[in-house]
Tab-separated table of C-alpha atoms in Angstrom:
chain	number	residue	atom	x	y	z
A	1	UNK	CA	-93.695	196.329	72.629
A	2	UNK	CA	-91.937	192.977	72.220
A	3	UNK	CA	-94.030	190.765	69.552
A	4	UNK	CA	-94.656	187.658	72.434
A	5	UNK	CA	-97.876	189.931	73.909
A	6	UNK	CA	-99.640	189.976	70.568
A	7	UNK	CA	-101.568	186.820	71.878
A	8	UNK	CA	-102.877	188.436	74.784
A	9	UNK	CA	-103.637	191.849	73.588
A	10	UNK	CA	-107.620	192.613	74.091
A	11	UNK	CA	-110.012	195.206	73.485
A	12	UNK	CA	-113.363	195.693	75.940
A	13	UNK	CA	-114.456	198.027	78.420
A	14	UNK	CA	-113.827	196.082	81.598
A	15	UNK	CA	-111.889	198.117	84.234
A	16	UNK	CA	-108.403	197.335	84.210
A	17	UNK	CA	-106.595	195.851	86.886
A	18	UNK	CA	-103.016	196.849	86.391
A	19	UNK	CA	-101.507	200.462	84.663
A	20	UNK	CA	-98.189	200.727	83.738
A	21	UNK	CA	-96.513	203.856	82.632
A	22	UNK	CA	-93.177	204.704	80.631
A	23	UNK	CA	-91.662	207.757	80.866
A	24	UNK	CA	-88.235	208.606	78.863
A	25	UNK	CA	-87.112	210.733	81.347
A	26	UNK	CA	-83.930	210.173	83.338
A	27	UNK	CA	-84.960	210.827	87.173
A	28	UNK	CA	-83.168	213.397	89.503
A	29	UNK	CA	-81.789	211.201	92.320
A	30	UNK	CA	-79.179	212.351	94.660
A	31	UNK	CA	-75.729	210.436	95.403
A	32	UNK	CA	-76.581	210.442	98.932
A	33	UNK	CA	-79.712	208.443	98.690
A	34	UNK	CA	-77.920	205.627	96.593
A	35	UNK	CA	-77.760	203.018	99.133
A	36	UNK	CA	-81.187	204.231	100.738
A	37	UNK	CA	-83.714	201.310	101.710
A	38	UNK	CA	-83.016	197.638	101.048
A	39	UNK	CA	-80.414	196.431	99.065
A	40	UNK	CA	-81.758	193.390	96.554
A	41	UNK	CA	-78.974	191.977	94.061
A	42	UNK	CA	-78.560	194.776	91.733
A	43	UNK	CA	-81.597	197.375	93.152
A	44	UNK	CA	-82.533	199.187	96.314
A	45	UNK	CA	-85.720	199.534	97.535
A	46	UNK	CA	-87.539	201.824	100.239
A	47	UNK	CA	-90.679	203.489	100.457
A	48	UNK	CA	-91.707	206.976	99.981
A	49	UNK	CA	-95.021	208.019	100.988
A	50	UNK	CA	-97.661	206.095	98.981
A	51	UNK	CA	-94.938	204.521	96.577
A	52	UNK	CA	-92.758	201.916	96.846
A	53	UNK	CA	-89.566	203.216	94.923
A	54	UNK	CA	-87.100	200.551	93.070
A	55	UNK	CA	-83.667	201.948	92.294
A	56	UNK	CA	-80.736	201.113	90.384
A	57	UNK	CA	-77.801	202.705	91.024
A	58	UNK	CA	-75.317	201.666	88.778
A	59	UNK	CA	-77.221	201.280	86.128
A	60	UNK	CA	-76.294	204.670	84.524
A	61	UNK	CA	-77.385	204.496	80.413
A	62	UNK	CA	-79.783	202.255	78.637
A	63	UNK	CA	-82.455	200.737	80.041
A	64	UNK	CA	-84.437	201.637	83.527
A	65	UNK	CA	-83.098	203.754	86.663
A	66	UNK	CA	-86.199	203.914	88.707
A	67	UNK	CA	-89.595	202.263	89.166
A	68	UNK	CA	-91.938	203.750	91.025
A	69	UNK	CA	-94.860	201.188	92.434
A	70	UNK	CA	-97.931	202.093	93.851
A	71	UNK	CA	-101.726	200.244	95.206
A	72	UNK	CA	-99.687	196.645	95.544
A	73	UNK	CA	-97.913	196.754	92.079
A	74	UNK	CA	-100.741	197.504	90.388
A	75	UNK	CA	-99.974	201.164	89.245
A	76	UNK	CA	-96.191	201.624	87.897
A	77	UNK	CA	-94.188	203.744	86.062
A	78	UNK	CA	-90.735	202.907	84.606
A	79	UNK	CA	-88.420	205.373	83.813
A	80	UNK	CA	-86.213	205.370	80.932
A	81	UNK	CA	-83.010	206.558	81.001
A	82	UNK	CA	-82.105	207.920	77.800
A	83	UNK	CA	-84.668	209.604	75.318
A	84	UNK	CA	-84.966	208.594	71.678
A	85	UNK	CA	-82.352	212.372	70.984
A	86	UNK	CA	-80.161	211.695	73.144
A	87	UNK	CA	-76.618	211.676	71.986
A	88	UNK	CA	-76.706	207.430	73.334
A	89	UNK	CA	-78.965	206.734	71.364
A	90	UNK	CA	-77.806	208.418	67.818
A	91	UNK	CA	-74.297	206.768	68.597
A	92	UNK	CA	-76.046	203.396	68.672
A	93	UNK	CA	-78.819	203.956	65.957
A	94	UNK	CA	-82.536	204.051	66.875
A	95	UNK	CA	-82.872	200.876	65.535
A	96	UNK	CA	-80.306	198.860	67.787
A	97	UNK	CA	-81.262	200.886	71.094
A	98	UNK	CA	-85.427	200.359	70.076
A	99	UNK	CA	-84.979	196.706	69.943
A	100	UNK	CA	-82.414	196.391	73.081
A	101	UNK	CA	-85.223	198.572	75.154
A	102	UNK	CA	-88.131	196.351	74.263
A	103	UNK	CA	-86.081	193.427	76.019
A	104	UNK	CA	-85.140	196.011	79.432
A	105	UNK	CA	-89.245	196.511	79.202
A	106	UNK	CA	-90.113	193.049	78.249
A	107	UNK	CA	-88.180	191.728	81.745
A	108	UNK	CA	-89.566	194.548	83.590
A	109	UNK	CA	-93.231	193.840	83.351
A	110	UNK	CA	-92.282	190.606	84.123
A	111	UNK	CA	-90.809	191.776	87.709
A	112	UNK	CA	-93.355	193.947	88.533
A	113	UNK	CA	-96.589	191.082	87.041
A	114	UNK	CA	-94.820	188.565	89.960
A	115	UNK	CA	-94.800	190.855	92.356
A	116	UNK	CA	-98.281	192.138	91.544
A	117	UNK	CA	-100.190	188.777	91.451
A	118	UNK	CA	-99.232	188.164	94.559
A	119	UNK	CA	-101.995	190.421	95.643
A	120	UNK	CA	-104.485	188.355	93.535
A	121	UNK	CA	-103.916	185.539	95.269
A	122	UNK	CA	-101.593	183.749	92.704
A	123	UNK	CA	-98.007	182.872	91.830
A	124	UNK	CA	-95.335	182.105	89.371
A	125	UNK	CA	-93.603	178.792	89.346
A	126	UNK	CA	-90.388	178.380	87.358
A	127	UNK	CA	-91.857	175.528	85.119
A	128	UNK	CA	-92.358	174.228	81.637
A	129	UNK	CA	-95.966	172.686	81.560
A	130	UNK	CA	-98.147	170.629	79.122
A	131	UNK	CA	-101.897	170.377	78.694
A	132	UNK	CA	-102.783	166.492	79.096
A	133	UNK	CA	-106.527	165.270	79.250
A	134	UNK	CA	-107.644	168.631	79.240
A	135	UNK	CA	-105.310	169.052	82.509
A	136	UNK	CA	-101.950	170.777	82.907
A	137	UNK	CA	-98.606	168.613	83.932
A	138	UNK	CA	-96.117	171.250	85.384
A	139	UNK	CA	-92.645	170.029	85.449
A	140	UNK	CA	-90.058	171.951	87.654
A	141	UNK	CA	-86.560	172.404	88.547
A	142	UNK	CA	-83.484	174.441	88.005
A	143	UNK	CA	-82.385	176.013	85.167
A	144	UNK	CA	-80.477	173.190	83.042
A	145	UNK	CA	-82.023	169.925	84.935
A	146	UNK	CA	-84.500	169.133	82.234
A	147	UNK	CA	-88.177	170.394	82.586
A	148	UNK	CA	-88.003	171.596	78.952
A	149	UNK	CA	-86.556	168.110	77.644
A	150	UNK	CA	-89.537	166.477	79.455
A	151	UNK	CA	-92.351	169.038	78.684
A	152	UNK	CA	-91.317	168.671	74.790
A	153	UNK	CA	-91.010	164.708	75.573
A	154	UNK	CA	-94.813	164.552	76.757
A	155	UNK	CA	-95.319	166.648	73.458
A	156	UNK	CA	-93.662	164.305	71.343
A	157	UNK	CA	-94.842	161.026	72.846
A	158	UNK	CA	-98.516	162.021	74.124
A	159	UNK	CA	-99.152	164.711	71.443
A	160	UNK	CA	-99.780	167.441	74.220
A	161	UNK	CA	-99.552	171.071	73.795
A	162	UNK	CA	-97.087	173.080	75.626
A	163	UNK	CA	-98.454	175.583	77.810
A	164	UNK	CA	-95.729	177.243	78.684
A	165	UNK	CA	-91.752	176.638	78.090
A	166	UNK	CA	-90.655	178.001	81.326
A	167	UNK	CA	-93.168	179.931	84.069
A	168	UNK	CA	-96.875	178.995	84.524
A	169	UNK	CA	-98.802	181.410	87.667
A	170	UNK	CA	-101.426	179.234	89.779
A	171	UNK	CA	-104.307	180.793	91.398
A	172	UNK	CA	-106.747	179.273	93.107
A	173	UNK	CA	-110.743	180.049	91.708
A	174	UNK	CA	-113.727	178.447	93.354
A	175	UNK	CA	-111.698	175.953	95.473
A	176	UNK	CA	-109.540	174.359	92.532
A	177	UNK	CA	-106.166	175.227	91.373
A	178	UNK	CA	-105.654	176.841	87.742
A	179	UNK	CA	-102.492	177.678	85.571
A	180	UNK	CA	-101.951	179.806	82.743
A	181	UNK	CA	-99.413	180.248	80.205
A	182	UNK	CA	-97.560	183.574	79.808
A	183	UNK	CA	-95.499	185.645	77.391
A	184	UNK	CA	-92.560	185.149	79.532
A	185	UNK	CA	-91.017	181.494	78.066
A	186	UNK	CA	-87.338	182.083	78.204
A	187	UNK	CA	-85.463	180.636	75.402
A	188	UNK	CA	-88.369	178.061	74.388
A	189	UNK	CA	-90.777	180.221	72.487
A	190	UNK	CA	-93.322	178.177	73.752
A	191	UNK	CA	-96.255	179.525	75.452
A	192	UNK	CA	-100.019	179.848	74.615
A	193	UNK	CA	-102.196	182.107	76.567
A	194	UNK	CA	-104.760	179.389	78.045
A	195	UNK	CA	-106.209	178.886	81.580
A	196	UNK	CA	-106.009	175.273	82.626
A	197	UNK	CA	-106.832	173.094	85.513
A	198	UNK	CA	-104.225	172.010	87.336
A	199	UNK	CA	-103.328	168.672	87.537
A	200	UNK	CA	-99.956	168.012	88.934
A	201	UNK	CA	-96.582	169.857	89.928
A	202	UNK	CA	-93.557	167.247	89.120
A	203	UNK	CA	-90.007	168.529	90.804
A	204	UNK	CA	-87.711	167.150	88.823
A	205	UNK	CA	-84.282	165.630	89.726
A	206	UNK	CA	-81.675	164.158	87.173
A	207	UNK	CA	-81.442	160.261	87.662
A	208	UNK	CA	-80.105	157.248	85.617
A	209	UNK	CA	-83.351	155.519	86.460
A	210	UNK	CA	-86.708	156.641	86.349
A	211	UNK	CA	-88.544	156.860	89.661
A	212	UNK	CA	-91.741	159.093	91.030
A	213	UNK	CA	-92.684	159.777	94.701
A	214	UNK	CA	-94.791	161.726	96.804
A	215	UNK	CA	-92.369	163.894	98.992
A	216	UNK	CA	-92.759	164.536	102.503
A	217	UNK	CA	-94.797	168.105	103.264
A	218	UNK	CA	-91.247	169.574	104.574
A	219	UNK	CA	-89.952	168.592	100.779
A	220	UNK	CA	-93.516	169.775	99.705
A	221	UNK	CA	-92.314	173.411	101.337
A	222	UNK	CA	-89.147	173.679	99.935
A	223	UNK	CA	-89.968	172.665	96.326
A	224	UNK	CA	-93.102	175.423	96.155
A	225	UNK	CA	-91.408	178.274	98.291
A	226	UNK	CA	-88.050	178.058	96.222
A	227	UNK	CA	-89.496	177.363	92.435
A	228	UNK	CA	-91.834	181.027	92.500
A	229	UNK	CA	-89.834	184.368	91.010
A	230	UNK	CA	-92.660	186.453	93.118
A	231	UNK	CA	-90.439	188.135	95.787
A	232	UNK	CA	-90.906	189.200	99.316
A	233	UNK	CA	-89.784	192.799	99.051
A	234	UNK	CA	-91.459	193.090	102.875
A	235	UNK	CA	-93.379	191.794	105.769
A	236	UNK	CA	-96.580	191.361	103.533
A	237	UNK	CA	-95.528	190.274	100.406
A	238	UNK	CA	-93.615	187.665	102.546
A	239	UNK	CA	-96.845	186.505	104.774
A	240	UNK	CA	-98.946	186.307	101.231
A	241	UNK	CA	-95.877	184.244	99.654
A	242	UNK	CA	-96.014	181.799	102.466
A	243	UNK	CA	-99.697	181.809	102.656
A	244	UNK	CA	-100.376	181.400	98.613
A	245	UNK	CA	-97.341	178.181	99.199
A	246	UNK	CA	-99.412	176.529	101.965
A	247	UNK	CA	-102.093	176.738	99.939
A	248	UNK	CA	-100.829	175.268	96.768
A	249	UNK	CA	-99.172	172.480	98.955
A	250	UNK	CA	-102.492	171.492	100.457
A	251	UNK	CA	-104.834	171.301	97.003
A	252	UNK	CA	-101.719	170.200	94.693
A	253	UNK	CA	-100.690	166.680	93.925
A	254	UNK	CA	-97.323	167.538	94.243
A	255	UNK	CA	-94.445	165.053	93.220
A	256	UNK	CA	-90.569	164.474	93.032
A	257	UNK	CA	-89.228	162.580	89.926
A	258	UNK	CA	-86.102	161.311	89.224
A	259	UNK	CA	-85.915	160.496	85.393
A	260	UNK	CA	-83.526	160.450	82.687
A	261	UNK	CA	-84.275	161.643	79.059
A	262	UNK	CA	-85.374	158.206	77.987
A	263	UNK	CA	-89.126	158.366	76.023
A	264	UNK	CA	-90.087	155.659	78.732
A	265	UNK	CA	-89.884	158.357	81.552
A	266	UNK	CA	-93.496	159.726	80.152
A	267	UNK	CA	-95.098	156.043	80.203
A	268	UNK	CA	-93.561	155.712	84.180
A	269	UNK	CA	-95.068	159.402	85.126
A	270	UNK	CA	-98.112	159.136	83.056
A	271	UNK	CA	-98.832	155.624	84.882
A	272	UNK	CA	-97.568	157.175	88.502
A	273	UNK	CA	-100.023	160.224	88.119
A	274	UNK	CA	-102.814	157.717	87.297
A	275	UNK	CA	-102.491	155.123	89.786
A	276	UNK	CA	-101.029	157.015	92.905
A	277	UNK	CA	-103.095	157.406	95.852
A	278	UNK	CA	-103.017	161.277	96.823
């Protein structure tokens, strides 16, 4: 297992909400069921019986070749392709292949814990986030517009902790919005695994000048629906997308900055989040 869960390993008795199985065991799957179901960039999926079935066709030696998903995501199994004898794996060394599979399963769980939150009411947002006044700041946008240069700014500047250096999930609980941090941080490292009120989503847009708004519910839409990596693999995981959107939209202070990488672009946020009527 890849060293990033460590912080959220636990021991109790509590019944557990999600199992996920590994198998090393390369699946028998026919040439003529290939391009069976829905195609979704580099995967099919279709539906067989009680499972939801995740293939990859091309993907023919190290790493996964079928996922099997049952009760909304929250029972999988992942099949590896090539056992630890296989003549793959002695050509590469145990080693190398141990460590490359850890990152195939590492991005896997990560696939199938999107997916499956959806059915707990809650959602990833592609974001880098802060903790401020016992609050979290979530800063989103695009991958290479800034939300880690401002997330580490509000660190630097403020002295808050970084919750997570590139996906928070918000559910709500008892009428208020909460975000958490997660093992997933892309290339930051950053991530603690802490629940936290949230205080404000910031969609960020590169700018000379520094200047905050509160966009337009249409905007509002857009921003939400297109910043999640939970997918709508059909009609249902679609309608709760939609549904867990308009609900963020409505109990979020939601807001569109363009900034630069100047210091003062915390002071002119920190001073819009405080003084904006919402």
């Amino acid at each position: 297992m890849d060293e990033s869960f460590d912080l959220f390993l636990c021991n109790n008795s509590e019944k557990t909400d999600m199992i996920i199985n590994i198998e090393e065991k390369r699946p028998f799957f026919p040439e003529y069921l290939w391009n069976k179901g829905t195609k979704i960039g580099i995967f099919h999926v279709y539906k067989k019986k009680d499972s939801i079935i995740q293939f990859f066709p091309y993907q023919t030696h190290k790493g996964v070749k079928l996922v099997e998903l049952k009760n909304d995501f929250h029972e999988v199994t992942y099949y590896l392709c090539d056992k630890m004898d296989s003549p793959y794996v002695k050509s590469i060394g145990h080693d190398v292949y141990v460590e490359s599979m850890q990152g195939v399963i590492f991005n896997l769980f990560r696939e199938t814990f999107f997916n499956m939150i959806l059915f707990e009411n809650a959602m990833s947002i592609h974001s880098a986030s802060v903790i401020d006044e016992d609050k979290a700041v979530v800063f989103s946008a695009s991958s290479g517009t800034g939300k880690s240069t401002q997330a580490n700014m509000w660190n630097r500047v403020l002295g808050c902790e970084v919750l997570d250096g590139d996906v928070t999930v918000c559910r709500e609980i008892d009428n208020k919005l909460y975000v958490y941090g997660l093992p997933w941080c892309g290339s930051s490292g950053q991530f603690v695994n802490k629940k936290v009120e949230l205080g404000a989503i910031v969609f960020l847009k590169q700018a000379k000048e520094n200047n905050a708004r509160i966009p337009s519910l249409k905007e509002k839409i857009g921003y939400v629906f297109s910043s999640t990596f939970s997918e709508t693999w059909d009609e249902e995981m679609a309608n709760r997308r939609a549904k867990i959107t308009e609900n963020i939209i409505k109990k979020a202070k939601i807001i569109e900055y363009s900034c630069n990488m100047d210091e003062s672009a915390v002071a002119i946020l920190k001073e819009f989040l405080r003084n904006s009527e919402y």
